[in-house]
XYZ file of C-alpha atoms in Angstrom:
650
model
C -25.849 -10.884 -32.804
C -22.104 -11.228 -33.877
C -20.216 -8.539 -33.400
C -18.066 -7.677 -36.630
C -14.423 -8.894 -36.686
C -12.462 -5.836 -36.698
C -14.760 -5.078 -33.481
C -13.469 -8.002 -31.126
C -10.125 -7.492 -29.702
C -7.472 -9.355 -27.713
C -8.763 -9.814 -23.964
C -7.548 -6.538 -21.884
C -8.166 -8.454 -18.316
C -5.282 -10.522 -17.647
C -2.916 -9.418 -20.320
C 0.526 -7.634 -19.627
C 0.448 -3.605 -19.655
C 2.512 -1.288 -18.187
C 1.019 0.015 -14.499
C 0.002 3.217 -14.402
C 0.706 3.727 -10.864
C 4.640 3.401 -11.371
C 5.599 6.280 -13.218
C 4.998 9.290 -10.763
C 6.941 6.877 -8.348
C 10.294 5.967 -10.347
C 10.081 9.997 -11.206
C 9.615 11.060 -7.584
C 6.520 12.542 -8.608
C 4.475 10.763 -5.906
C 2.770 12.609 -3.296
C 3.482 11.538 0.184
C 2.361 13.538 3.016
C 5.629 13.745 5.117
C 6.757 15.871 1.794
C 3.234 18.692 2.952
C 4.035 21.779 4.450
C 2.729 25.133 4.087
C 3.532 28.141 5.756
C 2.832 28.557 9.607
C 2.553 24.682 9.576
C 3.635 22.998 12.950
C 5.645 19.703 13.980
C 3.843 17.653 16.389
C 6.364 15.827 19.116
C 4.971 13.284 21.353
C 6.588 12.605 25.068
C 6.099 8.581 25.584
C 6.622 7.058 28.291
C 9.071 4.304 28.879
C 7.881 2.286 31.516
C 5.279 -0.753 30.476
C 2.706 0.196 33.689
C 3.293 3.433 35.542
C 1.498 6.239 37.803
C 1.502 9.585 36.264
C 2.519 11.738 39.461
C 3.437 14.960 37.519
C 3.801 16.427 34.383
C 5.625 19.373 33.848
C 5.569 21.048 30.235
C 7.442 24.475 30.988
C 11.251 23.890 30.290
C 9.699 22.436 26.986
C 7.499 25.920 26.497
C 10.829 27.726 27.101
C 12.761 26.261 24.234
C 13.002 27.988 20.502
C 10.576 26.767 18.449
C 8.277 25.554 20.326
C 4.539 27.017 20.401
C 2.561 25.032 22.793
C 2.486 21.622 24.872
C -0.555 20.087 26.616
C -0.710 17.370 28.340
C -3.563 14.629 28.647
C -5.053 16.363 31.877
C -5.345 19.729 29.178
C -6.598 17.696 26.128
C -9.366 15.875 28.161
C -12.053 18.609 27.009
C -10.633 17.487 23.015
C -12.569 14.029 23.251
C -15.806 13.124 22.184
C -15.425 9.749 22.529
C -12.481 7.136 23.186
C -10.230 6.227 20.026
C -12.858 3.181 18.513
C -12.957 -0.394 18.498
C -15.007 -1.474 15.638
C -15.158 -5.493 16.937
C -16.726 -6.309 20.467
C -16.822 -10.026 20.153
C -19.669 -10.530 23.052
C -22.093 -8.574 25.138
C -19.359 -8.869 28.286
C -15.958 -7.942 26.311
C -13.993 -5.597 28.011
C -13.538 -2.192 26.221
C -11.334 0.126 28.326
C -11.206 4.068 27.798
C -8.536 4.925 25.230
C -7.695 8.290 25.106
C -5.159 9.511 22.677
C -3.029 11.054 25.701
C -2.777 9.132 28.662
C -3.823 11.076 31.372
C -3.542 9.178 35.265
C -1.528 5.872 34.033
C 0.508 4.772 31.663
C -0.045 1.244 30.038
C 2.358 0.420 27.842
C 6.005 1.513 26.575
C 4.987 4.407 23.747
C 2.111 5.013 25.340
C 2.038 9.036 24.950
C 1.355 11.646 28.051
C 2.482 15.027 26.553
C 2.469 16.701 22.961
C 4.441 19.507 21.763
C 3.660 21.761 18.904
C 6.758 23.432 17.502
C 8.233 25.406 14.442
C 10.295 22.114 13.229
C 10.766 19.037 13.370
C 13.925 19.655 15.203
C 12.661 21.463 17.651
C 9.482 19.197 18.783
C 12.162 16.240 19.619
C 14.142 18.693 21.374
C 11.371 20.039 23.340
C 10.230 16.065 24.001
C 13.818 16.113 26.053
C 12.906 18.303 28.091
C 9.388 17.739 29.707
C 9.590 16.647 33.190
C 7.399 13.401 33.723
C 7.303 11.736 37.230
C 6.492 8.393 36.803
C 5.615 5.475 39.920
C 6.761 2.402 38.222
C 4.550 -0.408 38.654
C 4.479 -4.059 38.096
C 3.961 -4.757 34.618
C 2.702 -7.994 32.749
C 3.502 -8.750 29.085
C 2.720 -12.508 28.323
C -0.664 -13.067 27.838
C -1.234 -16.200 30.228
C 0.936 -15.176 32.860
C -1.778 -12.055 32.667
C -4.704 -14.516 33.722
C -2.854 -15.440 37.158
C -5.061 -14.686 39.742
C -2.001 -12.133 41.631
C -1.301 -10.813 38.247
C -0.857 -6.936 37.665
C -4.177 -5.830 36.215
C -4.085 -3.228 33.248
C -7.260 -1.683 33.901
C -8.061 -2.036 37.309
C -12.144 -1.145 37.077
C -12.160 -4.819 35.292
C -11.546 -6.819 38.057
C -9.323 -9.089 35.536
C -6.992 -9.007 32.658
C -9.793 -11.231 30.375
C -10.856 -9.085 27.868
C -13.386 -11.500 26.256
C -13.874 -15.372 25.952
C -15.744 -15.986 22.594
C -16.648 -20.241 21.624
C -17.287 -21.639 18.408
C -18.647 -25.179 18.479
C -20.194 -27.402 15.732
C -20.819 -31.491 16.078
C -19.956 -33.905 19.083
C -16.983 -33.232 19.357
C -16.775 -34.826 22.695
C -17.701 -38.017 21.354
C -15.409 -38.073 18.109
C -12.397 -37.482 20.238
C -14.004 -40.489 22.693
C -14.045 -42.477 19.637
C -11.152 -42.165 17.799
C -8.557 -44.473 17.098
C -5.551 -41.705 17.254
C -5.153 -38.247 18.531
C -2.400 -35.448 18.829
C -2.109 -32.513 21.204
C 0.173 -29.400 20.080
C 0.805 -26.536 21.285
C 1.970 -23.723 19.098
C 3.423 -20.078 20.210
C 2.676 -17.292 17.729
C 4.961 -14.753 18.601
C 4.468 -10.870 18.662
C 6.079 -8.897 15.951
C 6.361 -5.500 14.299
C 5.055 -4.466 11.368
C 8.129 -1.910 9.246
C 6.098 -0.463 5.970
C 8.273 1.431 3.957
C 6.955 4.670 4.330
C 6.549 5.546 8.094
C 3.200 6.637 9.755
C 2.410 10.328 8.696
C -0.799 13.270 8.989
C -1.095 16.293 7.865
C -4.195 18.446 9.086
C -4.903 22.041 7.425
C -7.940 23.710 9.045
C -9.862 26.620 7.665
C -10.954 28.003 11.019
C -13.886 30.739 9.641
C -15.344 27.654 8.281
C -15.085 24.627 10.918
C -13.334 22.729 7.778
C -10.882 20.479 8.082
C -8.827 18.280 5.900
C -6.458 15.520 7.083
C -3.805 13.501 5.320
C -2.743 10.163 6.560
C -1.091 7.626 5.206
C -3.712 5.497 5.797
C -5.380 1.827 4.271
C -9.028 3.494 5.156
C -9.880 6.847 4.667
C -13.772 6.735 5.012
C -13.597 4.836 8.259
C -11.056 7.200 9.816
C -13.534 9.712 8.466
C -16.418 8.597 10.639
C -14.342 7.538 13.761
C -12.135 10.716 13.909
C -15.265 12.947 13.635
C -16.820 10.436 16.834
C -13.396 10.689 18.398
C -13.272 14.749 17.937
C -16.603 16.263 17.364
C -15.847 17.484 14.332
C -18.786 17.173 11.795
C -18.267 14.730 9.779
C -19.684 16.934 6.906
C -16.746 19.158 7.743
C -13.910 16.539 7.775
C -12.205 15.587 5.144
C -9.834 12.973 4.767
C -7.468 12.047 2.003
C -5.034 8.800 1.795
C -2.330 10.246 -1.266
C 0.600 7.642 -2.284
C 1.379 5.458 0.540
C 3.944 3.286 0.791
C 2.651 -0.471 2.257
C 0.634 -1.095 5.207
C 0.084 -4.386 5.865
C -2.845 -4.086 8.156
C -0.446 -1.625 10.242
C -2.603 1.176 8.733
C -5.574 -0.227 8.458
C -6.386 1.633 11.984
C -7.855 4.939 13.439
C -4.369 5.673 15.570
C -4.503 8.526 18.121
C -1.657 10.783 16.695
C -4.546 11.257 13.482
C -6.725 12.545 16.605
C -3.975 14.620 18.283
C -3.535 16.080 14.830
C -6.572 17.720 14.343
C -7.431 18.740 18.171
C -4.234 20.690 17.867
C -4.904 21.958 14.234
C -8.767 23.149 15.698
C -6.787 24.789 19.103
C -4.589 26.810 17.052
C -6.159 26.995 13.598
C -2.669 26.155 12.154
C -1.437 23.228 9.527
C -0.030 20.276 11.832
C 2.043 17.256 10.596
C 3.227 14.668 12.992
C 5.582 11.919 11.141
C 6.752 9.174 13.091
C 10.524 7.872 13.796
C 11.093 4.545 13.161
C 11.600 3.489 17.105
C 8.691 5.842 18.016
C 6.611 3.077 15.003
C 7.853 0.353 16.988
C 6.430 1.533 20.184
C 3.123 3.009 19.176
C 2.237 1.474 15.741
C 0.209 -1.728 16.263
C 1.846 -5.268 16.539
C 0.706 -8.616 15.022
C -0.088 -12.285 16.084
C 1.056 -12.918 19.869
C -1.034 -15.847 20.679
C -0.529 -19.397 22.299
C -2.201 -21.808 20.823
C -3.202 -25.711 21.712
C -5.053 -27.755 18.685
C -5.994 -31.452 19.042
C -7.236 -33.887 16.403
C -9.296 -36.775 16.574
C -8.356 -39.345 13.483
C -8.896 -42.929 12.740
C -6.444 -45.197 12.398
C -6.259 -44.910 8.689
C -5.621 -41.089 9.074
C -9.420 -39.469 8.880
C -9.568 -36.624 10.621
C -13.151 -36.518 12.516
C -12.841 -33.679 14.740
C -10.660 -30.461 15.644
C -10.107 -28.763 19.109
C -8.841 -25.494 19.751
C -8.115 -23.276 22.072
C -6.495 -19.973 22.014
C -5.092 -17.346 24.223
C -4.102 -14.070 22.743
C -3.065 -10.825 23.549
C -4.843 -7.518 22.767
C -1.821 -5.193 24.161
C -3.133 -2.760 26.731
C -5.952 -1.172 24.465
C -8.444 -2.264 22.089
C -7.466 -0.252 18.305
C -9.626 -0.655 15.617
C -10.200 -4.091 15.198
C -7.963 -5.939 18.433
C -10.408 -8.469 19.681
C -11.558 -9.701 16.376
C -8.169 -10.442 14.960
C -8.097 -13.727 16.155
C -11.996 -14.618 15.160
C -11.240 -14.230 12.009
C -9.124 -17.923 12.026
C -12.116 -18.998 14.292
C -13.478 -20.839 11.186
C -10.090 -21.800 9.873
C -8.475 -24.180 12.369
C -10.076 -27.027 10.142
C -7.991 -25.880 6.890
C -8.588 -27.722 3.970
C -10.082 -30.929 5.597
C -13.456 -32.783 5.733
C -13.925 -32.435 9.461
C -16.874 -33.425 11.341
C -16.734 -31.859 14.765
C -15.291 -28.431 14.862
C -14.544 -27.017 18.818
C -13.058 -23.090 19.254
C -12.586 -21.159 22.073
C -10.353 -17.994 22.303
C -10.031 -16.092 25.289
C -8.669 -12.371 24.568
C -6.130 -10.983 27.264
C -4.991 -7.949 28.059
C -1.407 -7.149 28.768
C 1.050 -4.007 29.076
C 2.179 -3.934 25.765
C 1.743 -1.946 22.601
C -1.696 -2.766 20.923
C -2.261 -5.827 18.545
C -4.636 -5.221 15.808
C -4.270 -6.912 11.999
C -1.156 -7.567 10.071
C -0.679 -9.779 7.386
C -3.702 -11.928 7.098
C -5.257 -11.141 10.115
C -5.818 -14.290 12.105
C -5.966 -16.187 9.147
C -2.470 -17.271 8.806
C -2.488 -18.531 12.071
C -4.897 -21.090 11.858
C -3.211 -22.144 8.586
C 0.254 -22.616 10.814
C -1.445 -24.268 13.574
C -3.747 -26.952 11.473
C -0.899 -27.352 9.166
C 1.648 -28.338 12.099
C -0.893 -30.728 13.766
C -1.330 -32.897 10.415
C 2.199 -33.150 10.396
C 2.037 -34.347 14.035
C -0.348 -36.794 12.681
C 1.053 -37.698 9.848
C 4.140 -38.777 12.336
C 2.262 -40.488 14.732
C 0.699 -42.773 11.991
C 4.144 -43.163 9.912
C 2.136 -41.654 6.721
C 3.275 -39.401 4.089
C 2.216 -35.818 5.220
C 1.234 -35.398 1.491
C -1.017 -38.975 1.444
C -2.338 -37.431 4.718
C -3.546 -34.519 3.659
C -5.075 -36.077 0.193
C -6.921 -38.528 2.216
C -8.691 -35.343 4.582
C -8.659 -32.572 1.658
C -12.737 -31.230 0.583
C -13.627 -32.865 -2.658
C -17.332 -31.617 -3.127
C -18.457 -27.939 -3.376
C -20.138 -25.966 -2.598
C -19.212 -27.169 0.841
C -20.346 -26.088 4.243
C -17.201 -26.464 6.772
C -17.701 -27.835 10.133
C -16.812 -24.669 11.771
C -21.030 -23.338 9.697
C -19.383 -21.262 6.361
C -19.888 -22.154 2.837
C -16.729 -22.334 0.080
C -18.355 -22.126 -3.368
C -15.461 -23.881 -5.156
C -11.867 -25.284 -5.314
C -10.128 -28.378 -6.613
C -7.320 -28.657 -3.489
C -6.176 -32.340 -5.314
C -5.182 -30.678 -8.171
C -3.311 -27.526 -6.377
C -1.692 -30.236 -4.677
C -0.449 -32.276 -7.232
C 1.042 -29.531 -9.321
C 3.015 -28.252 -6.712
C 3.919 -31.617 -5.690
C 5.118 -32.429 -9.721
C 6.726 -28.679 -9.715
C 8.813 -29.456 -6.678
C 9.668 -33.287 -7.900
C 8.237 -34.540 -4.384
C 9.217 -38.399 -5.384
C 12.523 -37.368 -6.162
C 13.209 -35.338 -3.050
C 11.978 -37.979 -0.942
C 14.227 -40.539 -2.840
C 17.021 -38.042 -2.581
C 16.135 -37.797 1.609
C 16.065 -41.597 1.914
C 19.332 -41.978 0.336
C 21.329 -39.180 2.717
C 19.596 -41.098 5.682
C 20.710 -44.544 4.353
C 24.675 -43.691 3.712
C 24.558 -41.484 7.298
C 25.244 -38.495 5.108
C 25.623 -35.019 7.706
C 23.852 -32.816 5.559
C 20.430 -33.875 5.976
C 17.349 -32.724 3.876
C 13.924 -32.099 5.485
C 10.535 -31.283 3.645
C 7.421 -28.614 4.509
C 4.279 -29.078 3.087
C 1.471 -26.530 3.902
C -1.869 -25.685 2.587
C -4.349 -23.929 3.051
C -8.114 -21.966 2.565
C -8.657 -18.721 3.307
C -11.573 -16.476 3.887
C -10.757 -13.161 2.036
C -13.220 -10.497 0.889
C -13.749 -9.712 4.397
C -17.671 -10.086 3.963
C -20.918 -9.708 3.651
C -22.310 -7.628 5.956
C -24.803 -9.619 7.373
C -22.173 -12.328 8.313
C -20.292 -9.044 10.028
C -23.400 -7.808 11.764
C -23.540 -11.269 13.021
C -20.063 -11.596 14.699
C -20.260 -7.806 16.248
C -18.130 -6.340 13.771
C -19.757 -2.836 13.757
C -18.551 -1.751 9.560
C -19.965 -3.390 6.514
C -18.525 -5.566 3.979
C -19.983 -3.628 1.086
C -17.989 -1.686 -1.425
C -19.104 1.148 -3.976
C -17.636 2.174 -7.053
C -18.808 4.939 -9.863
C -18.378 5.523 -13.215
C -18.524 8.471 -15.420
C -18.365 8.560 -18.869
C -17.495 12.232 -20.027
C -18.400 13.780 -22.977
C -15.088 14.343 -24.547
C -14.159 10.454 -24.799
C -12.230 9.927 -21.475
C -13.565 8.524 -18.258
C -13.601 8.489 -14.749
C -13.679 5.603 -12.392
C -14.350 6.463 -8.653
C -13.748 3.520 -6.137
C -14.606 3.121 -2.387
C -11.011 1.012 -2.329
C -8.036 2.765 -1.011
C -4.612 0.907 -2.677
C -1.132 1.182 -1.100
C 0.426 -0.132 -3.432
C -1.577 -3.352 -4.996
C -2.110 -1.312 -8.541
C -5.800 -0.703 -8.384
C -5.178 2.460 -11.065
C -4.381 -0.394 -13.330
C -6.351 -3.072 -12.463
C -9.608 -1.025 -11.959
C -8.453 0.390 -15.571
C -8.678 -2.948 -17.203
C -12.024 -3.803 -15.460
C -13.417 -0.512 -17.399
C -11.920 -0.788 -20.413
C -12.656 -4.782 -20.410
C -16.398 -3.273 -20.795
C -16.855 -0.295 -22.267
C -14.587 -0.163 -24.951
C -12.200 3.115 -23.866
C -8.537 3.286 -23.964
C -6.550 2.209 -20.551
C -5.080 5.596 -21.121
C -8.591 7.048 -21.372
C -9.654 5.930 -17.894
C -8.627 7.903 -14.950
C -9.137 5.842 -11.565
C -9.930 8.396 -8.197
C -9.735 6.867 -4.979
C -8.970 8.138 -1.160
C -10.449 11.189 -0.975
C -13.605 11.263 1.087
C -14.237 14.761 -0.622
C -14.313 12.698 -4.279
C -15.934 9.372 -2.961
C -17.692 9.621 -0.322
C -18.837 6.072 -0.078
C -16.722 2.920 0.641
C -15.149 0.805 2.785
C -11.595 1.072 2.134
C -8.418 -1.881 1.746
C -8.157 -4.592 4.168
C -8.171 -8.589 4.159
C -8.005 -9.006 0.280
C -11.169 -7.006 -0.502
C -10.400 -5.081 -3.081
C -10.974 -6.564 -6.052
C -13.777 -9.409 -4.455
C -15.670 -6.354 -3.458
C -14.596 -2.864 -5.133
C -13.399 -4.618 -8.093
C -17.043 -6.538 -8.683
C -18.717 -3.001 -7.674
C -17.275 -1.713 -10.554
C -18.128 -4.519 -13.132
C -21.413 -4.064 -12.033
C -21.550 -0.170 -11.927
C -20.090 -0.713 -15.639
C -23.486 -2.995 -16.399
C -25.546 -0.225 -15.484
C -23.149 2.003 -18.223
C -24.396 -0.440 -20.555
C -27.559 -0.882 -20.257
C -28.704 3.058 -19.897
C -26.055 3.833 -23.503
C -28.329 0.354 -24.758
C -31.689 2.179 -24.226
C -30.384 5.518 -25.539
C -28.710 3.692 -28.715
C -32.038 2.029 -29.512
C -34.223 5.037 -29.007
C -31.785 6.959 -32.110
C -31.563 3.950 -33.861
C -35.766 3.993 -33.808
C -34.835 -0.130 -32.736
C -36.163 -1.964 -30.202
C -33.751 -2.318 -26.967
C -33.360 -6.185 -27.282
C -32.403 -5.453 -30.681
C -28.684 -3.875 -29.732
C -25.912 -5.565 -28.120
C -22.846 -4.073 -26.306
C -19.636 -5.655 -27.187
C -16.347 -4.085 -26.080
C -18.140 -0.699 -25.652
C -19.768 -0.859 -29.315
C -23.683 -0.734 -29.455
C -24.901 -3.020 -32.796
C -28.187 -2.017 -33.703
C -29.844 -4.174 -37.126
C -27.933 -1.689 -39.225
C -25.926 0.864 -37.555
C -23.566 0.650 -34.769
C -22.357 3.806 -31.682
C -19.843 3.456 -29.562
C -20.549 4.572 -25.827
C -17.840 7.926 -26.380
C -20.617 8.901 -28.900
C -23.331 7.510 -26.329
C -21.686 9.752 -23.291
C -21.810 12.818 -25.625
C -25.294 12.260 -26.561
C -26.431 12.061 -23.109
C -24.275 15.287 -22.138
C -26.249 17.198 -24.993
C -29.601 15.606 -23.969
C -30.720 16.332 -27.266
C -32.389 13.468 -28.103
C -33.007 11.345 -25.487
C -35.703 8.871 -24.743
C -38.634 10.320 -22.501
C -37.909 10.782 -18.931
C -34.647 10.015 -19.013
C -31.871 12.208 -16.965
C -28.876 13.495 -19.029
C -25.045 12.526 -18.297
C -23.778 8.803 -18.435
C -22.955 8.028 -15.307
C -23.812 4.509 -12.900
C -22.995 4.214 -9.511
C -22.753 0.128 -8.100
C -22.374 -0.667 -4.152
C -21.823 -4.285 -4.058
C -22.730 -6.280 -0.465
C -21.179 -9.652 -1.722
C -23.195 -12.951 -0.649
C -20.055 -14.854 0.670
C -16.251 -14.619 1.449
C -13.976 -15.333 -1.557
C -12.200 -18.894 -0.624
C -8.106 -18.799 -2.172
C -6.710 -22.041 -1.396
C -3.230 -23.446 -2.089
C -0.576 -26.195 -1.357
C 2.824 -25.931 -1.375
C 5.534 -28.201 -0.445
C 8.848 -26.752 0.102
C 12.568 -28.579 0.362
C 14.743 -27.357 3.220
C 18.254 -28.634 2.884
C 19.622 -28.237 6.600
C 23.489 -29.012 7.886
C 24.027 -31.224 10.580
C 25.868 -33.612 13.053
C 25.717 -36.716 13.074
């Protein structure tokens, strides 16, 4: 049936509105929870130590207890009884990793600068730091590693000592003879490549806010946190808390990164000290205190070898990695890495695919995801090699690649996973034609011919990423112990508006908007008629939170689907007051056309509120709820050559 005219609007995905997120910001309207506080409320302080590897020989909390302002101080020996269970690691990569004990306070040894041995609870802010300046901590100071292979030396200091070794976990991904292609071929390179460690700085610093209601056993935390429903479950592991009793809420917050996609011991502390003295808590970190006990990124060494023939095929990829985890395992350490494993081929047609990472650990501050995850590091190391190759065989880097790139999809990659789609000869050539390649080239030939000192070099990188971070099976499969599913639920209310609930948890990407269009896209309301709910385990309880481009792949096709279900309950209730058969309606833009009469699904949602006339066993309210367990990773690929124009001597 063809929907009349007047009915069929301009496309609402895709096109230019204003964000709906952005107002309450530029209007400092936004809720951030370093800006909580209620009355009676106390300031968490954390002592920390500064040595990298020490014995704790005494701890002495009094001068603190003596100062104004201050209520109480513990310190790890007095919060041992607060545990549960260690702070989690979601990702044991094989049956013989190495998962140490990670308390939130240390309590016999230290392991890394930051790491914390005392808290303070005071009046202010002012006071806790202070009161930190005045515990008395006698450290041993003890040899201390921080590069990850000087930590495999046999004499090396250990960081846990009941190990036996500083390996954490060796974890091998092989596919085709590789032995024989590298036997075989007519030219290969050997790099090695040195990610180094760095520091993720979000905007907004790390924050919580616990209020308790003691008579009750209830709690409710604020973090600024990427994943609300997974602190949720590991926090009430961590504390004992009932999970039905915690509740955890992620308000505005300002960029993560992957820095806050993590279950981070001060959320812990927060709530063991909340439950001690029924009080509000808030602990807010200061920007060197971030540095020292928010997680770091990359920090790996890595050696890649190809196996080509002399007319620049690439048959076969080696790698081997050696990364470190810092001195604990956070949320998802060890799996960091992995999640290049499959990557190391980019782009290419490879035959034999060899990986083997070996996970180290060393006295330094945690490393857990930031920006891409592992992912970005393949792309740097695979992109470097070609260009190794693309030396050794005097070829254009750009010819190079073209000659290696995946032409036929669906396509299983050497390394065993499946990209639907892509078209990586056409991504190339409009970035080459964007950039005028040719003419840069003819521009570099001519400064090298006249000997001119300000030469001109070129980058060229692609690459193919596995984003979506699912499905679950494929997780269950590498020992990653959370889902890759996402929910999302929609309610149509009976005065015309509507409500969009998502398992997602944005900081900053514009889901209110996005998820907005997605709704109104289908069901015909007003983006100003759709209100979008999300980080509040009280209001969602399902989902699976933001992390490794997910979002949209997952909680963004959870909620087309959840709006399907919309659809086809308003199609049977149309039909039944219509007195039509159901395959006689169609939905278009939220607008149910019967033979001769037409409802819209505001009239539908009203209808179904009343209940007066529904069809026979059918439950009142217009409501759908979708979780959505996607069947494969969503593969974004890109190329991008880049001129540098560099000074130099000649």
């Amino acid at each position: 049936m063809t929907a009349p005219a007047d009915v069929v609007v301009g496309r609402i995905i895709g096109a230019p509105i204003e964000r709906k997120e952005d107002k309450k910001l530029l209007e400092g309207q936004a809720q951030w929870v370093d800006n909580m506080r209620v009355p009676g409320m106390v300031v968490l302080g954390i002592v920390r130590s500064p040595y990298a590897h020490a014995r704790i020989r005494r701890i002495d909390v009094g001068p603190a207890l003596a100062h104004a302002g201050v209520v109480a101080a513990w310190t790890g020996a007095d919060l041992s009884e607060d545990w549960a269970a260690s702070l989690p690691c979601a990702w044991i990569p094989t049956e013989d990793t190495h998962a140490p004990e990670h308390k939130p306070v240390a309590v016999d040894k230290v392991r890394h600068a930051g790491d914390a041995v005392a808290v303070i609870a005071a009046t202010s802010r002012a006071a806790a730091e202070d009161a930190i300046e005045l515990v008395e901590v006698d450290y041993e100071p003890l040899p201390a590693v921080a590069d990850a292979e000087a930590a495999l030396a046999e004499d090396a200091p250990l960081v846990h000592e009941e190990f036996g070794t500083n390996r954490c976990y060796t974890w091998r991904l092989d596919a085709g003879d590789v032995d024989r292609l590298f036997d075989e071929a007519a030219v290969t390179t050997k790099g090695r490549y040195r990610q180094n460690r760095l520091i993720p700085n979000a905007i907004e610093p790390r924050a919580v806010f616990v209020t308790p209601i003691p008579a009750s056993g209830d709690y409710t935390l604020w973090s600024t946190t990427q994943v609300p429903h997974i602190a949720r479950t590991t926090l009430s592991m961590v504390t004992g808390i009932s999970e039905a009793k915690l509740r955890v809420i992620a308000p505005d917050v300002g960029g993560g990164f992957g820095s806050k996609l993590d279950v981070y011991a001060e959320e812990a502390l927060a709530l063991a000290v909340a439950r001690r003295l029924g009080r509000s808590v808030k602990w807010t970190e200061g920007r060197t205190e971030g540095y020292l006990s928010t997680i770091h990124g990359r920090d790996q060494v890595q050696e890649i070898e190809l196996a080509a023939t002399a007319h620049g095929k690439i048959t076969a990829v080696r790698v081997r990695l050696v990364t470190a985890m810092g001195a604990y395992l956070q949320l998802v350490t060890p799996g960091i890495p992995l999640l290049g494993a499959w990557l190391f081929g980019g782009a290419y047609a490879v035959e034999g695919y060899s990986f083997e990472c070996t996970g180290v650990f060393t006295h330094t501050t945690p490393t857990d995801a930031y920006r891409g995850a592992g992912r970005p590091e393949a792309t740097y190391a695979i992109e470097r090699a070609v260009d190794t190759l693309a030396r050794k065989l005097d070829m254009d880097p750009a010819e190079l690649r073209r000659r290696n790139f995946i032409t036929e999809f669906p396509a299983t990659i050497a390394s065993g996973l499946t990209i639907d789609s892509g078209d990586y000869h056409a991504s190339l050539d409009v970035a080459l034609e964007q950039t005028d390649y040719d003419g840069i080239r003819a521009e570099q030939q001519a400064r090298r011919s006249r000997g001119d000192s300000k030469r001109l070099g070129i980058g060229l990188s692609t690459y193919v990423e596995m984003c979506g971070i699912a499905p679950s099976q494929i997780l269950g499969a590498i020992r990653y112990s959370a889902g890759g599913w996402d929910t999302a639920t929609i309610r149509c209310l009976p005065t015309g508006t509507l409500q969009v609930l998502t398992g997602t948890s944005p900081h900053g990407q514009g889901h209110e908007t996005a998820w907005s269009q997605i709704a109104a896209e289908q069901l015909g309301y007003a983006i100003d008629e759709i209100e979008v709910l999300h980080g509040d385990t009280a209001v969602v309880p399902l989902g699976m939170d933001t992390y490794g481009s997910r979002s949209l792949a997952v909680g963004g096709v959870a909620l087309y689907y959840a709006a399907d279900k919309i659809i086809d309950k308003a199609r049977k209730i149309a039909a039944h007051q219509m007195g039509v058969d159901e395959a006689q309606v169609d939905c278009v833009r939220g607008v149910l056309h019967g033979p001769e009469s037409s409802m819209t699904i505001k009239e539908i949602a009203f209808a179904a509120w009343t209940a007066h006339n529904l069809p026979a066993g059918m439950e009142p309210g217009l409501e759908a709820t979708y979780v959505y367990d996607p069947p494969n990773f969503s593969w974004p690929a890109q190329g991008c050559p880049s001129p540098m124009s560099t000074a130099t001597t000649t």
